[in-house]
Coordinates of C-alpha atoms in Angstrom, one line a residue:
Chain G
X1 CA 241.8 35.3 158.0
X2 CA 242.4 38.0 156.1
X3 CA 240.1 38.8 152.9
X4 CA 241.2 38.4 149.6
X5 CA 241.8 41.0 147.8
X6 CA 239.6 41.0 144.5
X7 CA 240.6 42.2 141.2
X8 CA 238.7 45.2 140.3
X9 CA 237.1 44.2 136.9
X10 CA 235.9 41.3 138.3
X11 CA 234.5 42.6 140.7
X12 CA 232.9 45.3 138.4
X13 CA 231.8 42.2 136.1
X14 CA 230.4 40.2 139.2
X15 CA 228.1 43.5 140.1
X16 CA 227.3 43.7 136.4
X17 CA 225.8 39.7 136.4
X18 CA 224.1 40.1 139.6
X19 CA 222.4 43.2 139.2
X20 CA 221.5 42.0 135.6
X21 CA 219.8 38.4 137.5
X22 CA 218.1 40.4 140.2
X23 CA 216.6 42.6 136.7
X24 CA 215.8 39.0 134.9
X25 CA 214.5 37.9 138.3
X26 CA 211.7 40.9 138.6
X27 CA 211.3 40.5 134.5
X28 CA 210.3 37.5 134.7
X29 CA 208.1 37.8 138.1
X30 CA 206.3 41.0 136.3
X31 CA 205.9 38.5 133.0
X32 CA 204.4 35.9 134.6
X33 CA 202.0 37.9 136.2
X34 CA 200.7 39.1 133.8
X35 CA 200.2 36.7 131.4
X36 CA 198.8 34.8 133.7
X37 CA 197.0 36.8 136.1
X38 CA 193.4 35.3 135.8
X39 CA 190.2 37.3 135.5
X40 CA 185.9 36.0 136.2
X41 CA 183.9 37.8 133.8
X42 CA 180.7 37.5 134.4
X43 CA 178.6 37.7 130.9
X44 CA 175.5 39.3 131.6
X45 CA 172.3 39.7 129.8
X46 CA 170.4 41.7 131.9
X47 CA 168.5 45.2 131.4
X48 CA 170.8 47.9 132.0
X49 CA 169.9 49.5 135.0
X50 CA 168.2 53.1 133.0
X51 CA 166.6 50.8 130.6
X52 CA 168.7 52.3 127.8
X53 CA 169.6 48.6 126.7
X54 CA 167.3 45.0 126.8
X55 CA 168.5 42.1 127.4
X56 CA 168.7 40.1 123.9
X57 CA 166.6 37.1 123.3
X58 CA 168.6 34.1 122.1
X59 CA 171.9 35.7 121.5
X60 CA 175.3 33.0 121.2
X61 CA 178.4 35.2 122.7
X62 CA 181.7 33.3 122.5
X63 CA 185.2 34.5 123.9
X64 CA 188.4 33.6 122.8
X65 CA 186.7 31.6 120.4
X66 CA 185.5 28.9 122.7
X67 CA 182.0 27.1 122.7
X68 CA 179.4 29.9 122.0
X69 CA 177.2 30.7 125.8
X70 CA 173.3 30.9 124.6
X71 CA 171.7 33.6 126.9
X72 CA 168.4 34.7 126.8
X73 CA 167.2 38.1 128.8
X74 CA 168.1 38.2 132.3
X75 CA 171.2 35.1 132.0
X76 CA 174.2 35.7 133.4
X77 CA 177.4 33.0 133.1
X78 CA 180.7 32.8 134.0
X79 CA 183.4 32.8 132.4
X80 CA 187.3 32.6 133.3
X81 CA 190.2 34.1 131.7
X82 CA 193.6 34.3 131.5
X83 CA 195.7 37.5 130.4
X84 CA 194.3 41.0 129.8
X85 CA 193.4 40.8 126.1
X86 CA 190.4 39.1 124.7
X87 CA 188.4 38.6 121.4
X88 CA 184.4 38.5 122.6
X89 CA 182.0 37.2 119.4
X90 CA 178.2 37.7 119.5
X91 CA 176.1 36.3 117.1
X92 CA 172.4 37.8 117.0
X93 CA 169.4 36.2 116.4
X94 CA 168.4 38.7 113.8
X95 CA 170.9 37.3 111.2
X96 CA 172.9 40.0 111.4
X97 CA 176.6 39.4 110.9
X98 CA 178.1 39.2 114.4
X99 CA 179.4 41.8 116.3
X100 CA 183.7 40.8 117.3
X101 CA 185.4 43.2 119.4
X102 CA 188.7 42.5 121.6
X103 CA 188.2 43.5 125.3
X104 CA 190.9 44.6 127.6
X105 CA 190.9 43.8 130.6
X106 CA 192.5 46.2 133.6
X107 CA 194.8 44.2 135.2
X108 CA 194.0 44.8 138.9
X109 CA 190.4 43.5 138.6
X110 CA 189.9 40.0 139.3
X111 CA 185.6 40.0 139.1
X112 CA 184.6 42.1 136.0
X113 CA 180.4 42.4 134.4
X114 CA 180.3 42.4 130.6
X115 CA 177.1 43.8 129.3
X116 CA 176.1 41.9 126.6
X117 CA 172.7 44.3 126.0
X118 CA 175.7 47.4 126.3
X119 CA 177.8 46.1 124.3
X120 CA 175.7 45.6 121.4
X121 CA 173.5 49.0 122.0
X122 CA 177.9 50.2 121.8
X123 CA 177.2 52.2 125.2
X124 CA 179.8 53.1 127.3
X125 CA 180.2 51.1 130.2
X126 CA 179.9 47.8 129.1
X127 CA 182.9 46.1 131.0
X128 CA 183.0 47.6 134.7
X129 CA 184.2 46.0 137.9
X130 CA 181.9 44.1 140.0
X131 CA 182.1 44.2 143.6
X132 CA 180.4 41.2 145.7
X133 CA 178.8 43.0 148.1
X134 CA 177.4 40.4 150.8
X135 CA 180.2 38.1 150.1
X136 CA 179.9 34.6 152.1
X137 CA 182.3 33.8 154.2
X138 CA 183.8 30.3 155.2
X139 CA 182.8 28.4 157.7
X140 CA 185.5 29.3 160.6
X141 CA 187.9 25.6 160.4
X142 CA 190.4 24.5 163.2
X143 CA 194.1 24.6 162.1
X144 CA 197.2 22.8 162.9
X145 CA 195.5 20.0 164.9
X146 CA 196.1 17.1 162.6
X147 CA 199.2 16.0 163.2
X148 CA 198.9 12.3 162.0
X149 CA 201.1 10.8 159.9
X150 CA 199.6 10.4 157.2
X151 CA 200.4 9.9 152.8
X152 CA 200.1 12.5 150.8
X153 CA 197.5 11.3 149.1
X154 CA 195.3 10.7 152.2
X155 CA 192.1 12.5 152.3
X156 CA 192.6 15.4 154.9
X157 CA 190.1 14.9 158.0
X158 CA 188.5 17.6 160.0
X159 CA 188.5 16.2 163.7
X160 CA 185.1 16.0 165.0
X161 CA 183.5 19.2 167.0
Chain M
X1 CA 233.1 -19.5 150.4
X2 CA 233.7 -16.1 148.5
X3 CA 230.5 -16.7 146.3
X4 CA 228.7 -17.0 150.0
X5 CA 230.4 -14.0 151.3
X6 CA 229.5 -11.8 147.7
X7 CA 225.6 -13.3 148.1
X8 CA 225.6 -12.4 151.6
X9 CA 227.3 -8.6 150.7
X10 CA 224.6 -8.5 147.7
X11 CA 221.9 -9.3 150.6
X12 CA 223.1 -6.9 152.6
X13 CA 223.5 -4.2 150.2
X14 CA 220.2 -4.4 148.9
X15 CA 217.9 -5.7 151.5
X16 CA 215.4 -2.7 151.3
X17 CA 215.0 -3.1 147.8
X18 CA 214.4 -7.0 148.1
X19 CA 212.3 -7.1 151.0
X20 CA 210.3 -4.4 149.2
X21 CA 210.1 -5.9 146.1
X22 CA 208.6 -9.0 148.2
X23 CA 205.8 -7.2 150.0
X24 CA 204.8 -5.3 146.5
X25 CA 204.5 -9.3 144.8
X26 CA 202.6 -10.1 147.3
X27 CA 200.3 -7.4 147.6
X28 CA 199.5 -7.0 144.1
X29 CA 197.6 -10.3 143.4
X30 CA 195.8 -9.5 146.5
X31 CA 194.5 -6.4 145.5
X32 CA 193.0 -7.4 142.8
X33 CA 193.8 -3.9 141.0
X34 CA 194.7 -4.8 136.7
X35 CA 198.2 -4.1 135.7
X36 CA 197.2 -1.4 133.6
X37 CA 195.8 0.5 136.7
X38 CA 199.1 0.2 138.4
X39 CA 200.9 1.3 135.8
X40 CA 198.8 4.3 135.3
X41 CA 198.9 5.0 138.8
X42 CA 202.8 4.8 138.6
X43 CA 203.0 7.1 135.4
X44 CA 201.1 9.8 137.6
X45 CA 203.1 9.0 140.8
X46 CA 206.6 9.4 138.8
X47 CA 205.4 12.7 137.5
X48 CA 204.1 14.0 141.1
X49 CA 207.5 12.3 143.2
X50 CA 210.0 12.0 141.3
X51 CA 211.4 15.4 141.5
X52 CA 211.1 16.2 145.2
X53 CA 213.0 12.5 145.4
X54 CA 215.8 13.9 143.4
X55 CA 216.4 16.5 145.1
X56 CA 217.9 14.8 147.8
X57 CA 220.7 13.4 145.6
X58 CA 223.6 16.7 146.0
X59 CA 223.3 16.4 150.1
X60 CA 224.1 12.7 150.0
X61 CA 226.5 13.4 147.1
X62 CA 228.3 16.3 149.4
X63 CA 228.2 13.5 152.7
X64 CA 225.6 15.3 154.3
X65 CA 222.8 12.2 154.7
X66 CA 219.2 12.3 154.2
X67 CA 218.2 15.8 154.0
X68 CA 215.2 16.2 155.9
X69 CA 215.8 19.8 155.4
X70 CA 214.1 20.1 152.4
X71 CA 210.8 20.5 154.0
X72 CA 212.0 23.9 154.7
X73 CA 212.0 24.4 150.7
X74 CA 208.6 22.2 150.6
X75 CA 207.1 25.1 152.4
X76 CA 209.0 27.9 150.7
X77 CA 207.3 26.3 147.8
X78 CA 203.8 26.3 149.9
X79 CA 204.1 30.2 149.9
X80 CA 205.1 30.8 146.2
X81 CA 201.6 28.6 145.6
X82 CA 199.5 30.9 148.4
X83 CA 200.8 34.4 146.8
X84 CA 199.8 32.9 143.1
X85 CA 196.5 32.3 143.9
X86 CA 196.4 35.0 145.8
X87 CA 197.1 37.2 143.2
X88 CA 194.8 35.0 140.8
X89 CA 197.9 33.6 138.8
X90 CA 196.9 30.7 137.2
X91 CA 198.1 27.9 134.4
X92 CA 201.3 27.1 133.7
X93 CA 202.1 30.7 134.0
X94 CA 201.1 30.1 138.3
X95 CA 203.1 27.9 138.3
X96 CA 206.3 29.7 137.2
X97 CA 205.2 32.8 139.3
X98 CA 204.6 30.4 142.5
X99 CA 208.6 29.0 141.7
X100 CA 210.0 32.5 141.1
X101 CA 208.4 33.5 144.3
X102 CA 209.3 30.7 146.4
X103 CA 213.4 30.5 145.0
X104 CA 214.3 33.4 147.2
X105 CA 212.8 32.2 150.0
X106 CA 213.8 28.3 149.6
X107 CA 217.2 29.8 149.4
X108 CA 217.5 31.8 152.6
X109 CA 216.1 28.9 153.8
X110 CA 218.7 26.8 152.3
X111 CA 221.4 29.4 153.4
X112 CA 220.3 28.6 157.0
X113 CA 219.7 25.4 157.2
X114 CA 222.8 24.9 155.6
X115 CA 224.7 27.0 158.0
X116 CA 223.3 24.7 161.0
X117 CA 224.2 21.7 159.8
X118 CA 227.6 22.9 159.4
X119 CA 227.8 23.6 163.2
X120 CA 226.6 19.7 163.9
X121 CA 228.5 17.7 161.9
X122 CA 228.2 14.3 162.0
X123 CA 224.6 14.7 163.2
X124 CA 223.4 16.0 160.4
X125 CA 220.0 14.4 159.5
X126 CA 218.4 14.4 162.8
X127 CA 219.7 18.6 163.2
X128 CA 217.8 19.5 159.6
X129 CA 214.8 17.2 161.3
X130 CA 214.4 19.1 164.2
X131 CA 214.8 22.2 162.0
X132 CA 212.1 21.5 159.9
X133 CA 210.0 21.7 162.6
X134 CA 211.5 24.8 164.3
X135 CA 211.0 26.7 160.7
X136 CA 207.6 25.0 160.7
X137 CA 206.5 26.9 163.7
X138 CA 207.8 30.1 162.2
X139 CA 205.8 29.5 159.1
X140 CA 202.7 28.6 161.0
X141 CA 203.1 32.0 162.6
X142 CA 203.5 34.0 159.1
X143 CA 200.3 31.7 157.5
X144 CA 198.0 31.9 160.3
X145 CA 198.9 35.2 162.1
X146 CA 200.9 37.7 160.1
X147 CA 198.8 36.8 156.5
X148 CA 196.1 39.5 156.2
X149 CA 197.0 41.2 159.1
X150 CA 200.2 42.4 158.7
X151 CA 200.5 41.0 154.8
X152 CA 197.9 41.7 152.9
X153 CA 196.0 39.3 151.2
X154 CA 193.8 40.4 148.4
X155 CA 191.6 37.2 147.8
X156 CA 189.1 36.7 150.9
X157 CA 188.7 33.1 149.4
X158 CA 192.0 31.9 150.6
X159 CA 191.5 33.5 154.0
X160 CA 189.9 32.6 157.6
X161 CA 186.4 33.7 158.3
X162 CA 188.1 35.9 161.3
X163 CA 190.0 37.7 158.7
X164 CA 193.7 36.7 158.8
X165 CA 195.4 33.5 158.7
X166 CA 194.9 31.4 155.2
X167 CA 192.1 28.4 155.3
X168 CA 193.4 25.0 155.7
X169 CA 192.9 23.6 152.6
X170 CA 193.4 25.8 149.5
X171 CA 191.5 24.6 146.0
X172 CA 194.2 25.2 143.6
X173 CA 192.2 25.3 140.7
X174 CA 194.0 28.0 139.3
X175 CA 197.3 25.7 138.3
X176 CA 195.6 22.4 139.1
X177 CA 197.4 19.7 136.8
X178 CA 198.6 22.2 134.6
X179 CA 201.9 21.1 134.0
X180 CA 200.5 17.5 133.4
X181 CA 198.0 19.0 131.1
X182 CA 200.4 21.2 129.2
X183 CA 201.7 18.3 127.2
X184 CA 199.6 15.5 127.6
X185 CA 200.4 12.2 125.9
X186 CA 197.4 9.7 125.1
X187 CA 199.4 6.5 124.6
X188 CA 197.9 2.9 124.4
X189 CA 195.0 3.9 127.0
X190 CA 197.6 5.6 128.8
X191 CA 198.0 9.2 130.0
X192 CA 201.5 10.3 129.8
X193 CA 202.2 13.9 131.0
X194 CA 204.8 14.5 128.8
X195 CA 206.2 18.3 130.2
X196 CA 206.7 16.8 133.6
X197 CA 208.5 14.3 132.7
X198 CA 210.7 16.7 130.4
X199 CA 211.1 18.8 133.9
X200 CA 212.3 15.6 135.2
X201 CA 214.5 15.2 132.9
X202 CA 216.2 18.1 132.4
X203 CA 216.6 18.3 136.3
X204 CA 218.5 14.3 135.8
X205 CA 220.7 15.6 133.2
X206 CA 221.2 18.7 135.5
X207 CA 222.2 16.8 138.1
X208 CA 224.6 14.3 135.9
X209 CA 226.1 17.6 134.8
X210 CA 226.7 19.8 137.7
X211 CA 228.6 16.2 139.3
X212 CA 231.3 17.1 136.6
X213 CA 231.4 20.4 137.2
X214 CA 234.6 21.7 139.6
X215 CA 231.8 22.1 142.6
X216 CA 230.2 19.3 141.9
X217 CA 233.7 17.4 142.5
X218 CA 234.4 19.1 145.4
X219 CA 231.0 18.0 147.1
X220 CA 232.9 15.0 146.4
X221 CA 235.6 15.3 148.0
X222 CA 233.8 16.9 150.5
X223 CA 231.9 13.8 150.9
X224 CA 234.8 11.3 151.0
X225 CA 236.4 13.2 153.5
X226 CA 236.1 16.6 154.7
X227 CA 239.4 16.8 156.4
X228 CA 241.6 15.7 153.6
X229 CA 238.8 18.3 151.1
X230 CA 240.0 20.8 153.7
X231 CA 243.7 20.1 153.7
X232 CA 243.2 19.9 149.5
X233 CA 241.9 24.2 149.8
X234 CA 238.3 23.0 149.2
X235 CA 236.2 25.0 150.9
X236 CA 234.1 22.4 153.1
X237 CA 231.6 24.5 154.8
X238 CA 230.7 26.9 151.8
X239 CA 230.3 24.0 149.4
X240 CA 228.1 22.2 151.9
X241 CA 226.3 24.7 151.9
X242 CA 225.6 25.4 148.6
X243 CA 224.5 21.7 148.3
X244 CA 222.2 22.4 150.9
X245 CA 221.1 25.8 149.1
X246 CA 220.5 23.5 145.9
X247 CA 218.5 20.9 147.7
X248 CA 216.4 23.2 149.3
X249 CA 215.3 25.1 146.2
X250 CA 215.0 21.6 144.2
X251 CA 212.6 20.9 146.9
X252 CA 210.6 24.2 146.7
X253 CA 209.9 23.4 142.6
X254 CA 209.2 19.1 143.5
X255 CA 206.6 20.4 146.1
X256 CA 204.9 23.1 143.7
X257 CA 204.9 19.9 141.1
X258 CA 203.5 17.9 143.3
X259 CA 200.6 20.5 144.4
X260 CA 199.8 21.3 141.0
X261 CA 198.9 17.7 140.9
X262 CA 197.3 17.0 143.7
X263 CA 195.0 19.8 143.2
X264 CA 194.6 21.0 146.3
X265 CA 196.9 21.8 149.5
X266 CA 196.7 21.4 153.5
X267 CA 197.9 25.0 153.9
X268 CA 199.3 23.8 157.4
X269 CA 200.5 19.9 157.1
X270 CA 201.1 19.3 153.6
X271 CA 204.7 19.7 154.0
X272 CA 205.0 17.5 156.7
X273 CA 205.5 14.4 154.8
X274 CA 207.4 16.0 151.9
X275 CA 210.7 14.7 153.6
X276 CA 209.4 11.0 154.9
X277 CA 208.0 9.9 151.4
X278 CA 211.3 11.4 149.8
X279 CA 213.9 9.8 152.2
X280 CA 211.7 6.6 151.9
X281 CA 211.5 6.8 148.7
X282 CA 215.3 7.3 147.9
X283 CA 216.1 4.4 150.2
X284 CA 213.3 2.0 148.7
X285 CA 215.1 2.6 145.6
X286 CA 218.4 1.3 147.4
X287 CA 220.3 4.6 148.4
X288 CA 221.6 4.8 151.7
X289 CA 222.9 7.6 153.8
X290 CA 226.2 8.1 152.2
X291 CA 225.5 6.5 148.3
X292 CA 222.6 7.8 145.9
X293 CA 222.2 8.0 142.4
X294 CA 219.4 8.9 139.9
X295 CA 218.1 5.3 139.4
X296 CA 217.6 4.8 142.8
X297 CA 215.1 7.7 142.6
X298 CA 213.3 5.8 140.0
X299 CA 213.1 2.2 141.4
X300 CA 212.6 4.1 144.9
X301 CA 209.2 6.1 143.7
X302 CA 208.1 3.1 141.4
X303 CA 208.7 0.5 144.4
X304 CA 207.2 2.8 147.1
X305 CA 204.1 3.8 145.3
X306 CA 203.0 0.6 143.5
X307 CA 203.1 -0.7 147.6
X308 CA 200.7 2.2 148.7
X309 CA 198.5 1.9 145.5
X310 CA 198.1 -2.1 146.5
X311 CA 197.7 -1.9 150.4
X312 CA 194.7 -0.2 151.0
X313 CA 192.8 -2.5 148.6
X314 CA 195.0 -5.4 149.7
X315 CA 193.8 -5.0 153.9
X316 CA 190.1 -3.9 151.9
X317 CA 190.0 -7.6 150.7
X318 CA 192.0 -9.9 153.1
X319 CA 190.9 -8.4 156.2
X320 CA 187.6 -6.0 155.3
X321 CA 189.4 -2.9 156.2
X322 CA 191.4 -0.4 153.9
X323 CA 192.5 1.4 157.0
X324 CA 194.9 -1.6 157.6
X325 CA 196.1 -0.5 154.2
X326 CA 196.6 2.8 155.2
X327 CA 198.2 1.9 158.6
X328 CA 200.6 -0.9 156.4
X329 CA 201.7 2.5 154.3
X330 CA 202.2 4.5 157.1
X331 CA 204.6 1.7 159.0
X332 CA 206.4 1.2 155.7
X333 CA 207.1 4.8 155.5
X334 CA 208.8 5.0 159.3
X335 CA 209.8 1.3 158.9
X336 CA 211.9 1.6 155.5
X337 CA 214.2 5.0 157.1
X338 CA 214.5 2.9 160.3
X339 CA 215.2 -0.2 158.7
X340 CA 218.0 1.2 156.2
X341 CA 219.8 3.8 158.7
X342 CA 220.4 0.1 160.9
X343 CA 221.7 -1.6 158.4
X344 CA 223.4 1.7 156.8
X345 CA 225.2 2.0 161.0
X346 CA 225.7 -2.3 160.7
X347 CA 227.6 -2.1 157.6
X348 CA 229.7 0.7 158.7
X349 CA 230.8 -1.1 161.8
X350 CA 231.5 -4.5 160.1
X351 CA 233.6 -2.1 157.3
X352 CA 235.1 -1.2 159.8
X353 CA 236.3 -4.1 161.6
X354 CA 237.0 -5.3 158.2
X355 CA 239.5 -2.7 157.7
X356 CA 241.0 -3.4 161.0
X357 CA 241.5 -7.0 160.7
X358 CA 242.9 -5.9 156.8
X359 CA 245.6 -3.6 158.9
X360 CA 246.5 -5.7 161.4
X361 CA 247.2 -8.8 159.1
X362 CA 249.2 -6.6 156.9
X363 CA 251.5 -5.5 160.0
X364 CA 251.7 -8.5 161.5
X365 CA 252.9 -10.2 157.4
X366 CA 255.3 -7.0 157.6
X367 CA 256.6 -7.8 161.4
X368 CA 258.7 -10.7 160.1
X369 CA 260.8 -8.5 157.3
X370 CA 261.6 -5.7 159.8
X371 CA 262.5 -8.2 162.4
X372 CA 265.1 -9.7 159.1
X373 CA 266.5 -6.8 158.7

């Protein structure tokens, strides 16, 4: 039972492909993340808070170049998005040509506010985390007692109280 | 007489597949469902199955049976899919993160399960059975107890009101039929996600290849006979377990394709299955505990899903009731492993006593001549 003995270059060469795997392995785990990492921004059209910046009547803000959001003062939508950069579009009312800027988004956030009123007053501030503060939570659910045999493509029951 | 006995043989051989074939004829006028539902239906069902049924091939190549192991990889998959949306990673992108996540895992897993099954041999289907559900306990202890409270979970969406432990179903929204979607193929009225099926496809010709490769023969060997693979220097119990390694992690990516298109997961029983539907499957398509090969997969999934596509509306219309449906589906599933691993132990006997009755005609026709000389 005794151990072969291994060549020293290949085991220098073996060390060399493992270590350069377990680096491909993390690359590709750090890649993935963050293209992929997923963002809610919340495009708001509210009064800033000091009153510096109104909400804008009729304005059509589009990001990434998808189908334009019409928000009127006090409108907030939702939007989602993947990766950290962005290219946000607003078209004014007024005729004036529209304001294009990219936005980066940090990449630890998940729930972000964009200030439309901010953005087009260009007040710092504009993007900033948003926090739900009295966030609902589930209803509390049983687990592990369905233990049917079932397909996979059977609806999955709750038992009854 | 030997046109009987080859009829007979062929009978044998591929009374699954015929008796299923049957049933599914049967059904489908009954139903009343058009063709070009079904074949929809089967388009989608190849994409979501057909992987997780593949990867059973290497165990049954390597003599290893049915792995019903590879629910141990289903839920290493599971995981990979909890920590994406945990960490909000969604789209194709998820999906890839979810499968880079869930390899390491599905190959300890693998590493272990292979390991047992190399201390029961002979007994190896019902040992990675009974596994499955020892390493489902242990995952039911990480999911429910340890996430959130001693791993952190970031997104309160995916866990219990009490604080730890994930919810029972997870929306998957994030990576919800995104590999379908990526390359989606609008064909004649019909939907044909095109990148699955290239997934599919490269895993076939993956599997056609690594059969040439020097391991891939030695599983071979290993499967003929692991005594004479033994006495040949091929190293049985490391090569079984790399089949079982492969398996598992084959299993980890079918389950994550088969969530993404599902859309949603049973954080706690949606691996349960994973191994019935896949050995089912495999053996609908005419596979049997020792023989398997790539079109089995294909006529397996096609066979078994048409059947539970038609039997719910089949029991809806002959007897009022699509539960009968859902129960027919349910006995098929149990019925078809039973079913095959009796006539898989009939055959074996009756080849055997055929190989006996061979031997002992040939030494009684050689009795004569030594008795001559």
């Amino acid at each position: 039972m005794s151990e072969k003995k291994v060549d020293p270059k290949i085991a220098a060469r073996r060390l060399l492909v493992r270590g350069g795997l377990v680096v491909a392995y993390v690359f590709l785990v750090g890649l993935f993340f963050v293209t992929g990492k997923g963002h809610t921004v919340l495009v708001d059209n509210k009064d800033a808070a000091d009153g510096s910046a109104v909400g804008i009547n009729g304005a059509l803000v589009s990001i990434d170049g998808r189908e334009a959001l019409e928000q009127y003062p006090g409108d907030r939508d939702i939007v989602l998005l993947k990766g950290q950069r962005h290219r946000v579009r607003i078209q004014l009312p007024s005729g004036e040509p529209p304001i294009e800027m990219s936005l980066a988004l940090p990449l630890n956030t998940d729930m972000l506010l964009l200030s439309i009123p901010k953005l087009v007053a260009k007040q710092a501030g504009y993007l900033e985390e948003f926090v739900q503060r009295d966030q609902p939570r589930p209803a509390d659910e049983k687990v592990g007692d369905n233990n049917a045999f079932t397909s996979p493509d059977a609806p999955v029951t709750t038992p009854a109280p | 007489m030997s046109g009987k006995k080859s009829l007979g043989r062929f009978l044998t051989e591929n009374a699954v597949v015929i008796l299923f074939l049957l049933i599914t004829i049967a059904a489908i006028p009954s139903s009343g469902l058009s063709i070009q539902y079904i074949l929809q239906e089967m388009i989608t069902r190849l994409g979501r199955n057909t992987f997780l049924v593949l990867a059973l091939i290497l165990p049954i190549y390597a003599g290893m049976g049915l792995n019903f192991g590879m629910t141990l990889g289903a839920m290493s998959g599971q995981l990979g899919l909890i920590l994406a949306i945990n960490f909000n990673v969604g789209g194709v992108e998820g999906l890839a993160f979810a499968a880079l996540l869930g390899t390491p895992v599905s190959v300890l897993m693998g590493y272990i399960c292979g390991s047992v099954l190399n201390k029961a041999k002979g007994r190896e289907m019902v040992t990675g059975y009974m596994l499955a559900f020892f390493i489902n306990g242990i995952y039911q202890l990480v999911i429910l107890y340890m996430m959130g409270a001693i791993f952190p979970i970031r997104s309160p969406a995916i866990l219990l009101s009490r604080g730890y432990g994930i919810r029972n179903t997870l929306n998957l929204e994030g990576v919800r039929q995104s590999l379908d979607n990526l390359l989606m193929l609008r064909l004649g009225g019909y939907a044909l996600p095109l990148a699955t099926f290239i997934v599919i496809a490269v895993l076939c010709a993956f599997v056609i290849w690594f059969k040439k490769t020097k391991l891939g023969q030695d599983m071979r060997a290993v499967g003929h006979d692991m005594t004479v693979a033994e006495s040949a220097g091929v190293p049985v119990d490391r090569t079984r377990i790399i089949a079982i390694i492969i398996s598992t992690v084959l299993a980890c990516y079918g389950q994550i394709i088969f969530l993404q298109n599902m859309g949603n997961m049973a954080t706690y029983n949606a691996h349960d299955q994973t191994s019935f539907f896949a050995v089912a499957a495999i053996l609908v398509g005419g596979a049997s505990v020792k023989k398997a090969s790539i079109p089995n997969v294909f006529i397996g999934v096609i066979l078994l899903h048409v059947l539970f596509v038609v039997t719910p509306r089949a029991g809806q219309n002959l007897f009022g009731s699509a539960m009968i449906g859902e129960y027919f589906r349910q006995f098929i599933g149990y019925g078809v492993i039973a079913l095959s691993l009796v006539l898989y132990a009939w055959r074996a006997r009756k080849d055997a006593l055929r190989a006996r009755e061979g031997l002992r005609r040939a030494s009684i026709a050689a009795a004569p001549e030594g008795a001559a000389k």
